Amino acid sequence: MQYQVDIFLASLNQFWLQLVNFVPRLLAVLVILFFGWIIAKLVRSGVKRLLELMQFDQFARKSGLEAFMNSGNMHVTLSGIISQVVYWLVILLFVITGANALELSAVAGLLQQLAVYLPHIIVAILILVFGTLLARFMNRIVFAWLHSIKFPEALAVSTSTEYGIQILAVFVALEQLGIGMQLIYSLFVIVFGAVFLALAIAFGLGGRDWAAKVIADMSERKNKY
């Protein structure tokens, strides 16, 4: 009986010692998380303010992504999404610090993987925004050039160029998010190349009259001078 009591008292003493060692670390972690929460809020406000000064939401509206997102009555801005992602990234960094302090290595490892993934979301958003803007810009450039030389299919070519760049931006963004799109990307390149080859052949066959007309106009102008 005395032996069992000694075992119980030893276990109770060991538990008490572990608790005494754990409580200060827990309090320190709570303080770390509190300051992390404050810093995360400050960083979120700073990032949102910086994006507003850079007129990032105006670029998002011009690209059409913000209108697409708000089509479901979400009423969000891309600057708000990015600043919120940064907020949770900072929170995660402090939570990882706390988990390591409490020697919760498994939890810290999982949170580190999530923290590494969050910046990819920001990069993917930036790729979509600027990729869409580039697509629309190239649409105008290609259309203006083809229209200036009186190409009959200027609108079709410029629109195809815009859609091609937009789809490519989507694939690059998905790749940035770690979504396995290699096979689909390869198929897209093949199909996109085939479509442009078909368009080139069609324009080559259908553009002979246009080319002959352009040459005739140039010859007529030359004869006038």
CSV table of N, CA and C in Angstrom, one decimal, residues 88-171:
chain,number,residue,atom,x,y,z
A,88,TRP,N,-3.1,37.5,-41.9
A,88,TRP,CA,-3.0,36.1,-41.4
A,88,TRP,C,-1.6,35.5,-41.5
A,89,LEU,N,-0.8,36.0,-42.4
A,89,LEU,CA,0.5,35.5,-42.5
A,89,LEU,C,1.3,36.0,-41.3
A,90,VAL,N,1.2,37.2,-40.9
A,90,VAL,CA,1.8,37.7,-39.7
A,90,VAL,C,1.4,36.9,-38.4
A,91,ILE,N,0.0,36.7,-38.3
A,91,ILE,CA,-0.5,36.0,-37.2
A,91,ILE,C,0.1,34.6,-37.2
A,92,LEU,N,0.2,33.9,-38.3
A,92,LEU,CA,0.8,32.6,-38.4
A,92,LEU,C,2.2,32.6,-37.9
A,93,LEU,N,3.0,33.6,-38.3
A,93,LEU,CA,4.4,33.6,-37.9
A,93,LEU,C,4.5,33.7,-36.4
A,94,PHE,N,3.6,34.4,-35.8
A,94,PHE,CA,3.7,34.5,-34.3
A,94,PHE,C,3.1,33.2,-33.7
A,95,VAL,N,2.1,32.6,-34.3
A,95,VAL,CA,1.6,31.4,-33.7
A,95,VAL,C,2.7,30.3,-33.8
A,96,ILE,N,3.4,30.3,-35.0
A,96,ILE,CA,4.5,29.3,-35.1
A,96,ILE,C,5.6,29.5,-34.0
A,97,THR,N,5.9,30.8,-33.8
A,97,THR,CA,6.9,31.1,-32.7
A,97,THR,C,6.4,30.6,-31.4
A,98,GLY,N,5.0,30.8,-31.1
A,98,GLY,CA,4.5,30.2,-29.9
A,98,GLY,C,4.5,28.7,-29.8
A,99,ALA,N,4.2,28.1,-30.9
A,99,ALA,CA,4.1,26.6,-30.9
A,99,ALA,C,5.5,26.1,-30.7
A,100,ASN,N,6.6,26.7,-31.3
A,100,ASN,CA,7.9,26.3,-31.0
A,100,ASN,C,8.3,26.5,-29.6
A,101,ALA,N,7.9,27.6,-29.0
A,101,ALA,CA,8.2,27.8,-27.6
A,101,ALA,C,7.5,26.8,-26.7
A,102,LEU,N,6.4,26.3,-27.1
A,102,LEU,CA,5.7,25.2,-26.3
A,102,LEU,C,6.1,23.8,-26.7
A,103,GLU,N,7.1,23.8,-27.6
A,103,GLU,CA,7.7,22.5,-28.1
A,103,GLU,C,6.6,21.7,-28.8
A,104,LEU,N,5.7,22.3,-29.5
A,104,LEU,CA,4.7,21.7,-30.3
A,104,LEU,C,5.2,21.6,-31.8
A,105,SER,N,6.2,20.8,-32.0
A,105,SER,CA,6.9,20.8,-33.3
A,105,SER,C,6.0,20.4,-34.4
A,106,ALA,N,5.1,19.4,-34.2
A,106,ALA,CA,4.2,19.0,-35.3
A,106,ALA,C,3.2,20.1,-35.7
A,107,VAL,N,2.7,20.8,-34.7
A,107,VAL,CA,1.8,22.0,-35.0
A,107,VAL,C,2.6,23.1,-35.7
A,108,ALA,N,3.8,23.3,-35.3
A,108,ALA,CA,4.6,24.4,-35.9
A,108,ALA,C,4.9,24.0,-37.3
A,109,GLY,N,5.2,22.7,-37.6
A,109,GLY,CA,5.5,22.3,-39.0
A,109,GLY,C,4.3,22.5,-39.9
A,110,LEU,N,3.1,22.2,-39.5
A,110,LEU,CA,1.9,22.4,-40.3
A,110,LEU,C,1.7,23.8,-40.6
A,111,LEU,N,1.8,24.7,-39.5
A,111,LEU,CA,1.6,26.1,-39.7
A,111,LEU,C,2.7,26.7,-40.6
A,112,GLN,N,3.9,26.2,-40.6
A,112,GLN,CA,4.9,26.7,-41.4
A,112,GLN,C,4.6,26.5,-42.9
A,113,GLN,N,4.1,25.3,-43.2
A,113,GLN,CA,3.7,25.0,-44.6
A,113,GLN,C,2.6,26.0,-45.0
A,114,LEU,N,1.6,26.2,-44.1
A,114,LEU,CA,0.6,27.2,-44.5
A,114,LEU,C,1.1,28.6,-44.7
A,115,ALA,N,2.1,29.0,-43.8
A,115,ALA,CA,2.7,30.3,-43.9
A,115,ALA,C,3.5,30.5,-45.2
A,116,VAL,N,4.1,29.4,-45.7
A,116,VAL,CA,4.9,29.5,-46.9
A,116,VAL,C,3.9,29.6,-48.1
A,117,TYR,N,2.7,29.0,-48.0
A,117,TYR,CA,1.7,29.0,-49.1
A,117,TYR,C,1.1,30.4,-49.3
A,118,LEU,N,0.8,31.1,-48.2
A,118,LEU,CA,0.0,32.3,-48.3
A,118,LEU,C,0.6,33.4,-49.2
A,119,PRO,N,2.0,33.6,-49.3
A,119,PRO,CA,2.5,34.6,-50.2
A,119,PRO,C,2.2,34.2,-51.7
A,120,HIS,N,2.1,32.9,-52.0
A,120,HIS,CA,1.7,32.5,-53.3
A,120,HIS,C,0.3,33.0,-53.8
A,121,ILE,N,-0.6,33.1,-52.8
A,121,ILE,CA,-1.9,33.7,-53.1
A,121,ILE,C,-1.8,35.1,-53.6
A,122,ILE,N,-0.9,35.9,-52.9
A,122,ILE,CA,-0.7,37.3,-53.2
A,122,ILE,C,-0.1,37.4,-54.6
A,123,VAL,N,0.9,36.5,-54.9
A,123,VAL,CA,1.5,36.6,-56.2
A,123,VAL,C,0.5,36.2,-57.3
A,124,ALA,N,-0.3,35.2,-57.0
A,124,ALA,CA,-1.3,34.7,-58.0
A,124,ALA,C,-2.3,35.9,-58.3
A,125,ILE,N,-2.7,36.6,-57.3
A,125,ILE,CA,-3.6,37.7,-57.5
A,125,ILE,C,-3.0,38.8,-58.4
A,126,LEU,N,-1.7,39.1,-58.1
A,126,LEU,CA,-1.0,40.1,-58.9
A,126,LEU,C,-0.8,39.6,-60.3
A,127,ILE,N,-0.5,38.3,-60.5
A,127,ILE,CA,-0.4,37.8,-61.9
A,127,ILE,C,-1.7,38.0,-62.7
A,128,LEU,N,-2.9,37.7,-62.0
A,128,LEU,CA,-4.1,37.8,-62.7
A,128,LEU,C,-4.5,39.2,-63.0
A,129,VAL,N,-4.2,40.2,-62.1
A,129,VAL,CA,-4.5,41.6,-62.4
A,129,VAL,C,-3.6,42.1,-63.5
A,130,PHE,N,-2.3,42.0,-63.4
A,130,PHE,CA,-1.5,42.6,-64.4
A,130,PHE,C,-1.5,41.8,-65.7
A,131,GLY,N,-1.8,40.5,-65.6
A,131,GLY,CA,-1.9,39.7,-66.8
A,131,GLY,C,-3.1,40.1,-67.6
A,132,THR,N,-4.2,40.4,-66.9
A,132,THR,CA,-5.4,40.9,-67.6
A,132,THR,C,-5.2,42.3,-68.2
A,133,LEU,N,-4.6,43.1,-67.4
A,133,LEU,CA,-4.3,44.5,-68.0
A,133,LEU,C,-3.4,44.4,-69.2
A,134,LEU,N,-2.4,43.5,-69.2
A,134,LEU,CA,-1.5,43.3,-70.3
A,134,LEU,C,-2.3,42.8,-71.5
A,135,ALA,N,-3.2,41.9,-71.3
A,135,ALA,CA,-4.1,41.3,-72.3
A,135,ALA,C,-4.9,42.4,-73.0
A,136,ARG,N,-5.5,43.3,-72.2
A,136,ARG,CA,-6.3,44.3,-72.8
A,136,ARG,C,-5.5,45.4,-73.5
A,137,PHE,N,-4.3,45.6,-73.0
A,137,PHE,CA,-3.4,46.6,-73.7
A,137,PHE,C,-2.9,46.0,-75.0
A,138,MET,N,-2.6,44.7,-75.0
A,138,MET,CA,-2.1,44.1,-76.3
A,138,MET,C,-3.3,44.1,-77.3
A,139,ASN,N,-4.5,43.9,-76.8
A,139,ASN,CA,-5.7,43.9,-77.7
A,139,ASN,C,-5.8,45.2,-78.4
A,140,ARG,N,-5.6,46.3,-77.7
A,140,ARG,CA,-5.7,47.7,-78.3
A,140,ARG,C,-4.5,47.9,-79.3
A,141,ILE,N,-3.3,47.5,-78.9
A,141,ILE,CA,-2.2,47.7,-79.7
A,141,ILE,C,-2.3,46.9,-81.0
A,142,VAL,N,-2.7,45.6,-80.9
A,142,VAL,CA,-2.8,44.8,-82.1
A,142,VAL,C,-3.9,45.3,-83.0
A,143,PHE,N,-5.0,45.7,-82.4
A,143,PHE,CA,-6.2,46.1,-83.2
A,143,PHE,C,-5.8,47.4,-83.9
A,144,ALA,N,-5.1,48.4,-83.2
A,144,ALA,CA,-4.8,49.6,-83.8
A,144,ALA,C,-3.8,49.4,-85.0
A,145,TRP,N,-2.8,48.5,-84.8
A,145,TRP,CA,-1.9,48.3,-85.9
A,145,TRP,C,-2.5,47.7,-87.1
A,146,LEU,N,-3.3,46.6,-86.9
A,146,LEU,CA,-4.0,45.9,-88.0
A,146,LEU,C,-5.0,46.8,-88.7
A,147,HIS,N,-5.7,47.6,-87.8
A,147,HIS,CA,-6.7,48.5,-88.4
A,147,HIS,C,-6.0,49.6,-89.3
A,148,SER,N,-4.8,50.0,-88.8
A,148,SER,CA,-4.1,51.1,-89.6
A,148,SER,C,-3.7,50.6,-91.0
A,149,ILE,N,-3.4,49.3,-91.1
A,149,ILE,CA,-3.0,48.7,-92.4
A,149,ILE,C,-4.2,48.1,-93.1
A,150,LYS,N,-5.4,48.4,-92.5
A,150,LYS,CA,-6.7,47.9,-93.1
A,150,LYS,C,-6.8,46.4,-93.3
A,151,PHE,N,-6.4,45.7,-92.2
A,151,PHE,CA,-6.5,44.2,-92.2
A,151,PHE,C,-7.9,43.9,-92.0
A,152,PRO,N,-8.5,43.0,-92.7
A,152,PRO,CA,-10.0,42.7,-92.6
A,152,PRO,C,-10.4,42.0,-91.3
A,153,GLU,N,-9.5,41.2,-90.7
A,153,GLU,CA,-9.8,40.5,-89.5
A,153,GLU,C,-9.1,41.1,-88.3
A,154,ALA,N,-9.0,42.4,-88.2
A,154,ALA,CA,-8.2,43.0,-87.1
A,154,ALA,C,-8.9,42.7,-85.8
A,155,LEU,N,-10.2,42.8,-85.7
A,155,LEU,CA,-10.9,42.6,-84.4
A,155,LEU,C,-10.7,41.2,-84.0
A,156,ALA,N,-10.9,40.2,-84.9
A,156,ALA,CA,-10.7,38.8,-84.5
A,156,ALA,C,-9.3,38.5,-84.0
A,157,VAL,N,-8.3,39.0,-84.6
A,157,VAL,CA,-6.9,38.7,-84.2
A,157,VAL,C,-6.6,39.4,-82.9
A,158,SER,N,-7.1,40.6,-82.7
A,158,SER,CA,-6.8,41.3,-81.4
A,158,SER,C,-7.5,40.7,-80.3
A,159,THR,N,-8.8,40.3,-80.5
A,159,THR,CA,-9.5,39.6,-79.5
A,159,THR,C,-8.9,38.2,-79.1
A,160,SER,N,-8.5,37.5,-80.1
A,160,SER,CA,-7.8,36.2,-79.8
A,160,SER,C,-6.5,36.4,-79.0
A,161,THR,N,-5.8,37.5,-79.4
A,161,THR,CA,-4.6,37.8,-78.6
A,161,THR,C,-4.9,38.1,-77.1
A,162,GLU,N,-5.9,38.9,-76.9
A,162,GLU,CA,-6.3,39.2,-75.5
A,162,GLU,C,-6.7,37.9,-74.7
A,163,TYR,N,-7.6,37.1,-75.3
A,163,TYR,CA,-8.0,35.9,-74.7
A,163,TYR,C,-6.8,34.9,-74.4
A,164,GLY,N,-5.9,34.8,-75.4
A,164,GLY,CA,-4.8,34.0,-75.2
A,164,GLY,C,-3.9,34.4,-74.0
A,165,ILE,N,-3.6,35.7,-73.9
A,165,ILE,CA,-2.8,36.2,-72.8
A,165,ILE,C,-3.6,36.0,-71.5
A,166,GLN,N,-4.9,36.2,-71.4
A,166,GLN,CA,-5.6,36.1,-70.2
A,166,GLN,C,-5.6,34.6,-69.7
A,167,ILE,N,-5.8,33.7,-70.7
A,167,ILE,CA,-5.8,32.3,-70.3
A,167,ILE,C,-4.4,31.9,-69.8
A,168,LEU,N,-3.4,32.4,-70.5
A,168,LEU,CA,-2.0,32.1,-70.0
A,168,LEU,C,-1.8,32.6,-68.6
A,169,ALA,N,-2.3,33.8,-68.3
A,169,ALA,CA,-2.2,34.4,-67.0
A,169,ALA,C,-2.9,33.5,-65.9
A,170,VAL,N,-4.0,33.0,-66.3
A,170,VAL,CA,-4.7,32.1,-65.4
A,170,VAL,C,-3.9,30.8,-65.1
A,171,PHE,N,-3.3,30.2,-66.1
A,171,PHE,CA,-2.5,29.0,-65.9
A,171,PHE,C,-1.3,29.3,-65.1
